[in-house]
Amino acid sequence: MKLLEQSGSLKGSRGAEEQLSLISGCSDIREAVEGALHVQECVPENLELKKQLFAQLDGIVGDQVVLSSSSSCLLPTRLFSGLVHVKQCLVAHPVNPPYYVPLVELVPHPETAPATVDRTYALMRKIGQSPVRLTKEVDGFALNRLQYAIISEAWRLVEEGVVSPGDLDLVMSDGLGMRYAFIGPLETMHLNAEGMLSYCGRYSEGMKRVLKTFGPVPEFSGAAAEKVHQAMCVKVPDDPEHLAARREWRDRCLMRLARLKSQLQPQ
Ligand SMILES: NC(=O)C1=CN([C@@H]2O[C@H](COP(=O)(O)OP(=O)(O)OC[C@H]3O[C@@H](n4cnc5c(N)ncnc54)[C@H](O)[C@@H]3O)[C@@H](O)[C@H]2O)C=CC1
Ligand SMILES: O=C(O)[C@@H](O)C(=O)[C@H](O)[C@@H](O)CO
């Protein structure tokens, strides 16, 4: 695979079987996909723009080319339905920043061929990403459903004055995030008791009681948004220079974490 790095959304590697083209902002799309066996679309999160691009690609590519979208949460049935090459299409959703956070969610259209998913999975592994397979589309896929569940309760706790924005973020960065960087929520349960069934026996009533106290979906606006915004700006002023500097610090941390994880993971 030769990765033509245009938008740089995915790491490059050389020598693999498939040629991958990243499509965003390119002038001549036919030239951009020439010879590619895998095309990753990376244009802005705009349904009509993506549909227009995939319609163009549909008229250009042959039956062997995988067409994948980077979309954060646009459903495959909205992106690919009606395309001639729909069996070759799927969402391959990376995570911000994709060059340091390897997860890629593979989300099929109901008509996506299994071989399309298998080829994309193999390619993502080959270029150092960490792909996961969703068996069917769901709004928000898996990552953003989990992320938005956390954001929703984080927002509520801050909005109701239970905890400050800064301390809320510490609950994640110095608490849950320490474990979740290495093991997920299910394995965390498994290890936090004498196995999963033991955990469920010990804590399920408490979990259900707490979950029943969860409130409605926040509006993410008004006084609460202003409160969180002010707190975030005290920590990181929202001018381009401070935001860029903090992202560079974030990326350095993620790079070192990725290196540590590669040293710790059984090869
Ligand atoms: N940025 C990230 O870390 C992640 C992005 N995504 C998804 O990837 C996609 C791209 O996101 P970003 O890179 O943040 O978008 P972006 O807003 O940075 O734009 C991506 C590229 O599209 C080009 N572009 C803008 N308008 C265009 C048009 N009308 N026609 C063709 N190209 C155009 C831009 O020049 C740019 O190179 C979105 O669907 C987003 O949800 C998913 C996960 C992570
Ligand atoms: O946090 C993320 O990376 C994911 O929730 C996303 O899909 C974001 O929307 C991402 O696309 C842009 O930050």
GROMACS .gro file of C-alpha atoms and ligand atoms in nm:
model
  324
    1MET     CA    1   0.000   0.000   0.000
    2LYS     CA    2   0.130   0.343  -0.084
    3LEU     CA    3  -0.044   0.606   0.123
    4LEU     CA    4  -0.086   0.934  -0.066
    5GLU     CA    5  -0.085   1.172   0.225
    6GLN     CA    6  -0.311   1.459   0.130
    7SER     CA    7  -0.508   1.550   0.439
    8GLY     CA    8  -0.280   1.348   0.666
    9SER     CA    9  -0.566   1.193   0.854
   10LEU     CA   10  -0.401   0.854   0.864
   11LYS     CA   11  -0.045   0.747   0.922
   12GLY     CA   12   0.146   0.634   0.618
   13SER     CA   13   0.334   0.315   0.559
   14ARG     CA   14   0.495   0.173   0.247
   15GLY     CA   15   0.518  -0.166   0.092
   16ALA     CA   16   0.176  -0.304   0.167
   17GLU     CA   17  -0.047  -0.452  -0.101
   18GLU     CA   18  -0.304  -0.176  -0.121
   19GLN     CA   19  -0.262   0.177  -0.241
   20LEU     CA   20  -0.463   0.412  -0.024
   21SER     CA   21  -0.567   0.759  -0.131
   22LEU     CA   22  -0.690   1.018   0.119
   23ILE     CA   23  -0.947   1.236  -0.050
   24SER     CA   24  -1.004   1.588   0.070
   25GLY     CA   25  -0.953   1.923  -0.095
   26CYS     CA   26  -0.805   1.768  -0.410
   27SER     CA   27  -0.872   1.932  -0.748
   28ASP     CA   28  -0.869   1.627  -0.979
   29ILE     CA   29  -1.042   1.339  -0.805
   30ARG     CA   30  -0.985   1.096  -1.093
   31GLU     CA   31  -0.611   1.158  -1.071
   32ALA     CA   32  -0.620   1.132  -0.691
   33VAL     CA   33  -0.773   0.783  -0.694
   34GLU     CA   34  -0.579   0.653  -0.995
   35GLY     CA   35  -0.443   0.307  -0.906
   36ALA     CA   36  -0.586   0.316  -0.552
   37LEU     CA   37  -0.749   0.004  -0.410
   38HIS     CA   38  -0.869   0.192  -0.102
   39VAL     CA   39  -1.000   0.547  -0.089
   40GLN     CA   40  -1.051   0.719   0.249
   41GLU     CA   41  -1.274   1.026   0.226
   42CYS     CA   42  -1.175   1.304   0.469
   43VAL     CA   43  -1.383   1.608   0.372
   44PRO     CA   44  -1.570   1.812   0.640
   45GLU     CA   45  -1.860   1.654   0.830
   46ASN     CA   46  -2.123   1.765   0.581
   47LEU     CA   47  -2.367   1.502   0.452
   48GLU     CA   48  -2.438   1.664   0.115
   49LEU     CA   49  -2.068   1.726   0.050
   50LYS     CA   50  -1.981   1.365   0.132
   51LYS     CA   51  -2.269   1.228  -0.076
   52GLN     CA   52  -2.159   1.441  -0.370
   53LEU     CA   53  -1.803   1.312  -0.337
   54PHE     CA   54  -1.910   0.948  -0.310
   55ALA     CA   55  -2.136   0.988  -0.614
   56GLN     CA   56  -1.830   1.110  -0.807
   57LEU     CA   57  -1.617   0.824  -0.676
   58ASP     CA   58  -1.897   0.576  -0.759
   59GLY     CA   59  -1.874   0.679  -1.123
   60ILE     CA   60  -1.494   0.644  -1.135
   61VAL     CA   61  -1.386   0.337  -0.937
   62GLY     CA   62  -1.401  -0.029  -1.035
   63ASP     CA   63  -1.541  -0.324  -0.842
   64GLN     CA   64  -1.222  -0.381  -0.640
   65VAL     CA   65  -1.185  -0.039  -0.473
   66VAL     CA   66  -1.292   0.011  -0.111
   67LEU     CA   67  -1.456   0.348  -0.049
   68SER     CA   68  -1.446   0.451   0.319
   69SER     CA   69  -1.565   0.763   0.496
   70SER     CA   70  -1.395   0.928   0.795
   71SER     CA   71  -1.734   1.048   0.918
   72SER     CA   72  -1.771   1.100   1.293
   73CYS     CA   73  -2.135   1.000   1.304
   74LEU     CA   74  -2.310   1.022   0.965
   75LEU     CA   75  -2.482   0.689   0.908
   76PRO     CA   76  -2.369   0.463   0.619
   77THR     CA   77  -2.731   0.431   0.501
   78ARG     CA   78  -2.737   0.811   0.457
   79LEU     CA   79  -2.393   0.824   0.295
   80PHE     CA   80  -2.393   0.524   0.059
   81SER     CA   81  -2.751   0.413  -0.019
   82GLY     CA   82  -2.816   0.403  -0.394
   83LEU     CA   83  -2.450   0.385  -0.498
   84VAL     CA   84  -2.360   0.124  -0.762
   85HIS     CA   85  -2.058   0.022  -0.553
   86VAL     CA   86  -2.238   0.024  -0.216
   87LYS     CA   87  -2.095  -0.321  -0.136
   88GLN     CA   88  -1.750  -0.160  -0.140
   89CYS     CA   89  -1.846   0.122   0.099
   90LEU     CA   90  -1.822   0.162   0.477
   91VAL     CA   91  -1.741   0.420   0.741
   92ALA     CA   92  -1.387   0.399   0.885
   93HIS     CA   93  -1.409   0.654   1.167
   94PRO     CA   94  -1.074   0.764   1.314
   95VAL     CA   95  -1.037   0.952   1.645
   96ASN     CA   96  -0.892   1.298   1.710
   97PRO     CA   97  -0.592   1.323   1.677
   98PRO     CA   98  -0.584   1.026   1.436
   99TYR     CA   99  -0.204   1.020   1.414
  100TYR     CA  100  -0.170   0.943   1.788
  101VAL     CA  101  -0.503   0.778   1.878
  102PRO     CA  102  -0.510   0.457   1.669
  103LEU     CA  103  -0.875   0.351   1.703
  104VAL     CA  104  -1.077   0.329   1.381
  105GLU     CA  105  -1.444   0.223   1.396
  106LEU     CA  106  -1.550   0.018   1.091
  107VAL     CA  107  -1.924   0.073   1.038
  108PRO     CA  108  -2.092  -0.115   0.749
  109HIS     CA  109  -2.388  -0.021   0.534
  110PRO     CA  110  -2.647  -0.307   0.537
  111GLU     CA  111  -2.523  -0.396   0.186
  112THR     CA  112  -2.149  -0.370   0.263
  113ALA     CA  113  -1.975  -0.692   0.159
  114PRO     CA  114  -1.795  -0.876   0.444
  115ALA     CA  115  -1.482  -0.877   0.229
  116THR     CA  116  -1.491  -0.496   0.226
  117VAL     CA  117  -1.480  -0.488   0.605
  118ASP     CA  118  -1.211  -0.756   0.618
  119ARG     CA  119  -0.988  -0.571   0.369
  120THR     CA  120  -1.030  -0.242   0.555
  121TYR     CA  121  -0.957  -0.409   0.888
  122ALA     CA  122  -0.638  -0.563   0.749
  123LEU     CA  123  -0.527  -0.235   0.595
  124MET     CA  124  -0.586  -0.036   0.912
  125ARG     CA  125  -0.386  -0.288   1.114
  126LYS     CA  126  -0.107  -0.272   0.858
  127ILE     CA  127  -0.075   0.106   0.889
  128GLY     CA  128  -0.066   0.088   1.269
  129GLN     CA  129  -0.429   0.177   1.347
  130SER     CA  130  -0.648  -0.020   1.588
  131PRO     CA  131  -0.970  -0.106   1.402
  132VAL     CA  132  -1.289  -0.233   1.565
  133ARG     CA  133  -1.584  -0.385   1.377
  134LEU     CA  134  -1.940  -0.268   1.434
  135THR     CA  135  -2.185  -0.528   1.304
  136LYS     CA  136  -2.439  -0.262   1.207
  137GLU     CA  137  -2.481   0.116   1.204
  138VAL     CA  138  -2.607   0.300   1.513
  139ASP     CA  139  -2.624   0.676   1.559
  140GLY     CA  140  -2.289   0.794   1.698
  141PHE     CA  141  -2.131   0.454   1.632
  142ALA     CA  142  -1.961   0.317   1.948
  143LEU     CA  143  -1.700   0.578   2.039
  144ASN     CA  144  -1.926   0.880   2.027
  145ARG     CA  145  -2.208   0.699   2.208
  146LEU     CA  146  -1.969   0.625   2.494
  147GLN     CA  147  -1.809   0.969   2.472
  148TYR     CA  148  -2.144   1.152   2.467
  149ALA     CA  149  -2.271   0.946   2.764
  150ILE     CA  150  -1.968   1.068   2.960
  151ILE     CA  151  -2.000   1.427   2.834
  152SER     CA  152  -2.371   1.430   2.922
  153GLU     CA  153  -2.313   1.332   3.287
  154ALA     CA  154  -2.001   1.551   3.311
  155TRP     CA  155  -2.208   1.849   3.196
  156ARG     CA  156  -2.489   1.772   3.441
  157LEU     CA  157  -2.251   1.741   3.738
  158VAL     CA  158  -2.095   2.079   3.655
  159GLU     CA  159  -2.427   2.248   3.570
  160GLU     CA  160  -2.574   2.135   3.904
  161GLY     CA  161  -2.266   2.261   4.091
  162VAL     CA  162  -2.172   1.916   4.221
  163VAL     CA  163  -1.810   1.956   4.101
  164SER     CA  164  -1.604   2.225   3.930
  165PRO     CA  165  -1.514   2.186   3.560
  166GLY     CA  166  -1.148   2.146   3.651
  167ASP     CA  167  -1.214   1.876   3.910
  168LEU     CA  168  -1.457   1.703   3.672
  169ASP     CA  169  -1.179   1.671   3.416
  170LEU     CA  170  -0.944   1.542   3.687
  171VAL     CA  171  -1.194   1.264   3.769
  172MET     CA  172  -1.129   1.144   3.413
  173SER     CA  173  -0.760   1.230   3.360
  174ASP     CA  174  -0.635   1.120   3.706
  175GLY     CA  175  -0.904   0.859   3.763
  176LEU     CA  176  -1.093   0.667   3.499
  177GLY     CA  177  -0.860   0.771   3.219
  178MET     CA  178  -0.556   0.618   3.391
  179ARG     CA  179  -0.718   0.275   3.369
  180TYR     CA  180  -0.899   0.328   3.037
  181ALA     CA  181  -0.569   0.407   2.867
  182PHE     CA  182  -0.482   0.039   2.912
  183ILE     CA  183  -0.803  -0.156   2.978
  184GLY     CA  184  -1.162  -0.083   2.880
  185PRO     CA  185  -1.470  -0.047   3.105
  186LEU     CA  186  -1.567  -0.415   3.082
  187GLU     CA  187  -1.223  -0.548   3.170
  188THR     CA  188  -1.208  -0.286   3.447
  189MET     CA  189  -1.523  -0.442   3.595
  190HIS     CA  190  -1.375  -0.791   3.555
  191LEU     CA  191  -1.058  -0.693   3.743
  192ASN     CA  192  -1.228  -0.479   4.007
  193ALA     CA  193  -1.393  -0.785   4.157
  194GLU     CA  194  -1.328  -1.155   4.135
  195GLY     CA  195  -1.435  -1.152   3.773
  196MET     CA  196  -1.733  -1.003   3.587
  197LEU     CA  197  -2.003  -1.214   3.754
  198SER     CA  198  -1.861  -1.128   4.092
  199TYR     CA  199  -1.865  -0.758   3.997
  200CYS     CA  200  -2.227  -0.778   3.880
  201GLY     CA  201  -2.325  -0.958   4.198
  202ARG     CA  202  -2.157  -0.695   4.412
  203TYR     CA  203  -2.238  -0.374   4.229
  204SER     CA  204  -2.533  -0.416   3.986
  205GLU     CA  205  -2.796  -0.287   4.231
  206GLY     CA  206  -2.584   0.018   4.301
  207MET     CA  207  -2.521   0.075   3.930
  208LYS     CA  208  -2.892   0.054   3.851
  209ARG     CA  209  -2.984   0.287   4.140
  210VAL     CA  210  -2.732   0.550   4.028
  211LEU     CA  211  -2.827   0.518   3.659
  212LYS     CA  212  -3.192   0.586   3.745
  213THR     CA  213  -3.084   0.927   3.878
  214PHE     CA  214  -2.943   1.036   3.542
  215GLY     CA  215  -3.125   1.342   3.411
  216PRO     CA  216  -3.241   1.452   3.064
  217VAL     CA  217  -3.008   1.537   2.776
  218PRO     CA  218  -2.833   1.869   2.854
  219GLU     CA  219  -2.875   2.164   2.618
  220PHE     CA  220  -2.502   2.243   2.613
  221SER     CA  221  -2.586   2.616   2.599
  222GLY     CA  222  -2.669   2.915   2.818
  223ALA     CA  223  -2.524   2.975   3.165
  224ALA     CA  224  -2.382   2.624   3.192
  225ALA     CA  225  -2.191   2.660   2.866
  226GLU     CA  226  -2.060   2.998   2.979
  227LYS     CA  227  -1.952   2.849   3.314
  228VAL     CA  228  -1.760   2.567   3.148
  229HIS     CA  229  -1.620   2.798   2.882
  230GLN     CA  230  -1.483   3.039   3.145
  231ALA     CA  231  -1.326   2.754   3.340
  232MET     CA  232  -1.165   2.609   3.027
  233CYS     CA  233  -1.031   2.950   2.924
  234VAL     CA  234  -0.872   3.003   3.265
  235LYS     CA  235  -0.680   2.680   3.202
  236VAL     CA  236  -0.627   2.725   2.825
  237PRO     CA  237  -0.712   3.069   2.678
  238ASP     CA  238  -0.909   3.008   2.356
  239ASP     CA  239  -0.688   3.215   2.128
  240PRO     CA  240  -0.528   3.016   1.844
  241GLU     CA  241  -0.179   3.030   1.995
  242HIS     CA  242  -0.274   2.892   2.337
  243LEU     CA  243  -0.501   2.626   2.186
  244ALA     CA  244  -0.227   2.518   1.945
  245ALA     CA  245   0.031   2.505   2.224
  246ARG     CA  246  -0.198   2.292   2.442
  247ARG     CA  247  -0.272   2.058   2.150
  248GLU     CA  248   0.104   2.021   2.096
  249TRP     CA  249   0.141   1.933   2.465
  250ARG     CA  250  -0.152   1.687   2.430
  251ASP     CA  251   0.008   1.528   2.125
  252ARG     CA  252   0.345   1.492   2.302
  253CYS     CA  253   0.168   1.315   2.588
  254LEU     CA  254  -0.024   1.090   2.350
  255MET     CA  255   0.292   1.008   2.158
  256ARG     CA  256   0.473   0.904   2.476
  257LEU     CA  257   0.169   0.708   2.593
  258ALA     CA  258   0.152   0.529   2.258
  259ARG     CA  259   0.523   0.446   2.289
  260LEU     CA  260   0.474   0.318   2.645
  261LYS     CA  261   0.177   0.107   2.539
  262SER     CA  262   0.373  -0.046   2.254
  263GLN     CA  263   0.651  -0.136   2.502
  264LEU     CA  264   0.402  -0.290   2.745
  265GLN     CA  265   0.181  -0.476   2.496
  266PRO     CA  266   0.276  -0.840   2.434
  267GLN     CA  267   0.414  -0.841   2.077
  268LIG     N1  268  -1.005   1.594   1.266
  268LIG     C1  269  -1.011   1.480   1.334
  268LIG     O1  270  -0.930   1.450   1.424
  268LIG     C2  271  -1.119   1.381   1.301
  268LIG     C3  272  -1.204   1.403   1.193
  268LIG     N2  273  -1.303   1.310   1.167
  268LIG     C4  274  -1.388   1.329   1.049
  268LIG     O2  275  -1.306   1.345   0.936
  268LIG     C5  276  -1.369   1.434   0.844
  268LIG     C6  277  -1.274   1.550   0.818
  268LIG     O3  278  -1.261   1.618   0.940
  268LIG     P1  279  -1.151   1.734   0.952
  268LIG     O4  280  -1.022   1.685   0.896
  268LIG     O5  281  -1.153   1.783   1.091
  268LIG     O6  282  -1.218   1.839   0.851
  268LIG     P2  283  -1.160   1.980   0.800
  268LIG     O7  284  -1.269   2.078   0.821
  268LIG     O8  285  -1.026   2.001   0.860
  268LIG     O9  286  -1.148   1.959   0.640
  268LIG     C7  287  -1.083   1.843   0.592
  268LIG     C8  288  -1.032   1.871   0.451
  268LIG    O10  289  -1.141   1.894   0.362
  268LIG     C9  290  -1.106   1.998   0.270
  268LIG     N3  291  -1.231   2.060   0.222
  268LIG    C10  292  -1.299   2.160   0.279
  268LIG     N4  293  -1.409   2.189   0.203
  268LIG    C11  294  -1.406   2.103   0.097
  268LIG    C12  295  -1.489   2.082  -0.017
  268LIG     N5  296  -1.598   2.156  -0.036
  268LIG     N6  297  -1.456   1.985  -0.107
  268LIG    C13  298  -1.345   1.909  -0.085
  268LIG     N7  299  -1.262   1.923   0.019
  268LIG    C14  300  -1.293   2.020   0.109
  268LIG    C15  301  -1.019   2.092   0.353
  268LIG    O11  302  -0.931   2.161   0.267
  268LIG    C16  303  -0.941   1.994   0.442
  268LIG    O12  304  -0.823   1.951   0.380
  268LIG    C17  305  -1.501   1.476   0.906
  268LIG    O13  306  -1.603   1.391   0.860
  268LIG    C18  307  -1.475   1.452   1.055
  268LIG    O14  308  -1.596   1.427   1.126
  268LIG    C19  309  -1.320   1.196   1.241
  268LIG    C20  310  -1.239   1.174   1.349
  268LIG    C21  311  -1.132   1.260   1.386
  269LIG     O1  312  -1.343   1.288   1.978
  269LIG     C1  313  -1.334   1.241   1.864
  269LIG     O2  314  -1.233   1.229   1.798
  269LIG     C2  315  -1.461   1.186   1.808
  269LIG     O3  316  -1.569   1.211   1.894
  269LIG     C3  317  -1.499   1.250   1.685
  269LIG     O4  318  -1.551   1.183   1.598
  269LIG     C4  319  -1.486   1.397   1.675
  269LIG     O5  320  -1.602   1.454   1.626
  269LIG     C5  321  -1.377   1.422   1.572
  269LIG     O6  322  -1.428   1.381   1.451
  269LIG     C6  323  -1.336   1.567   1.564
  269LIG     O7  324  -1.277   1.599   1.683
   0.00000   0.00000   0.00000
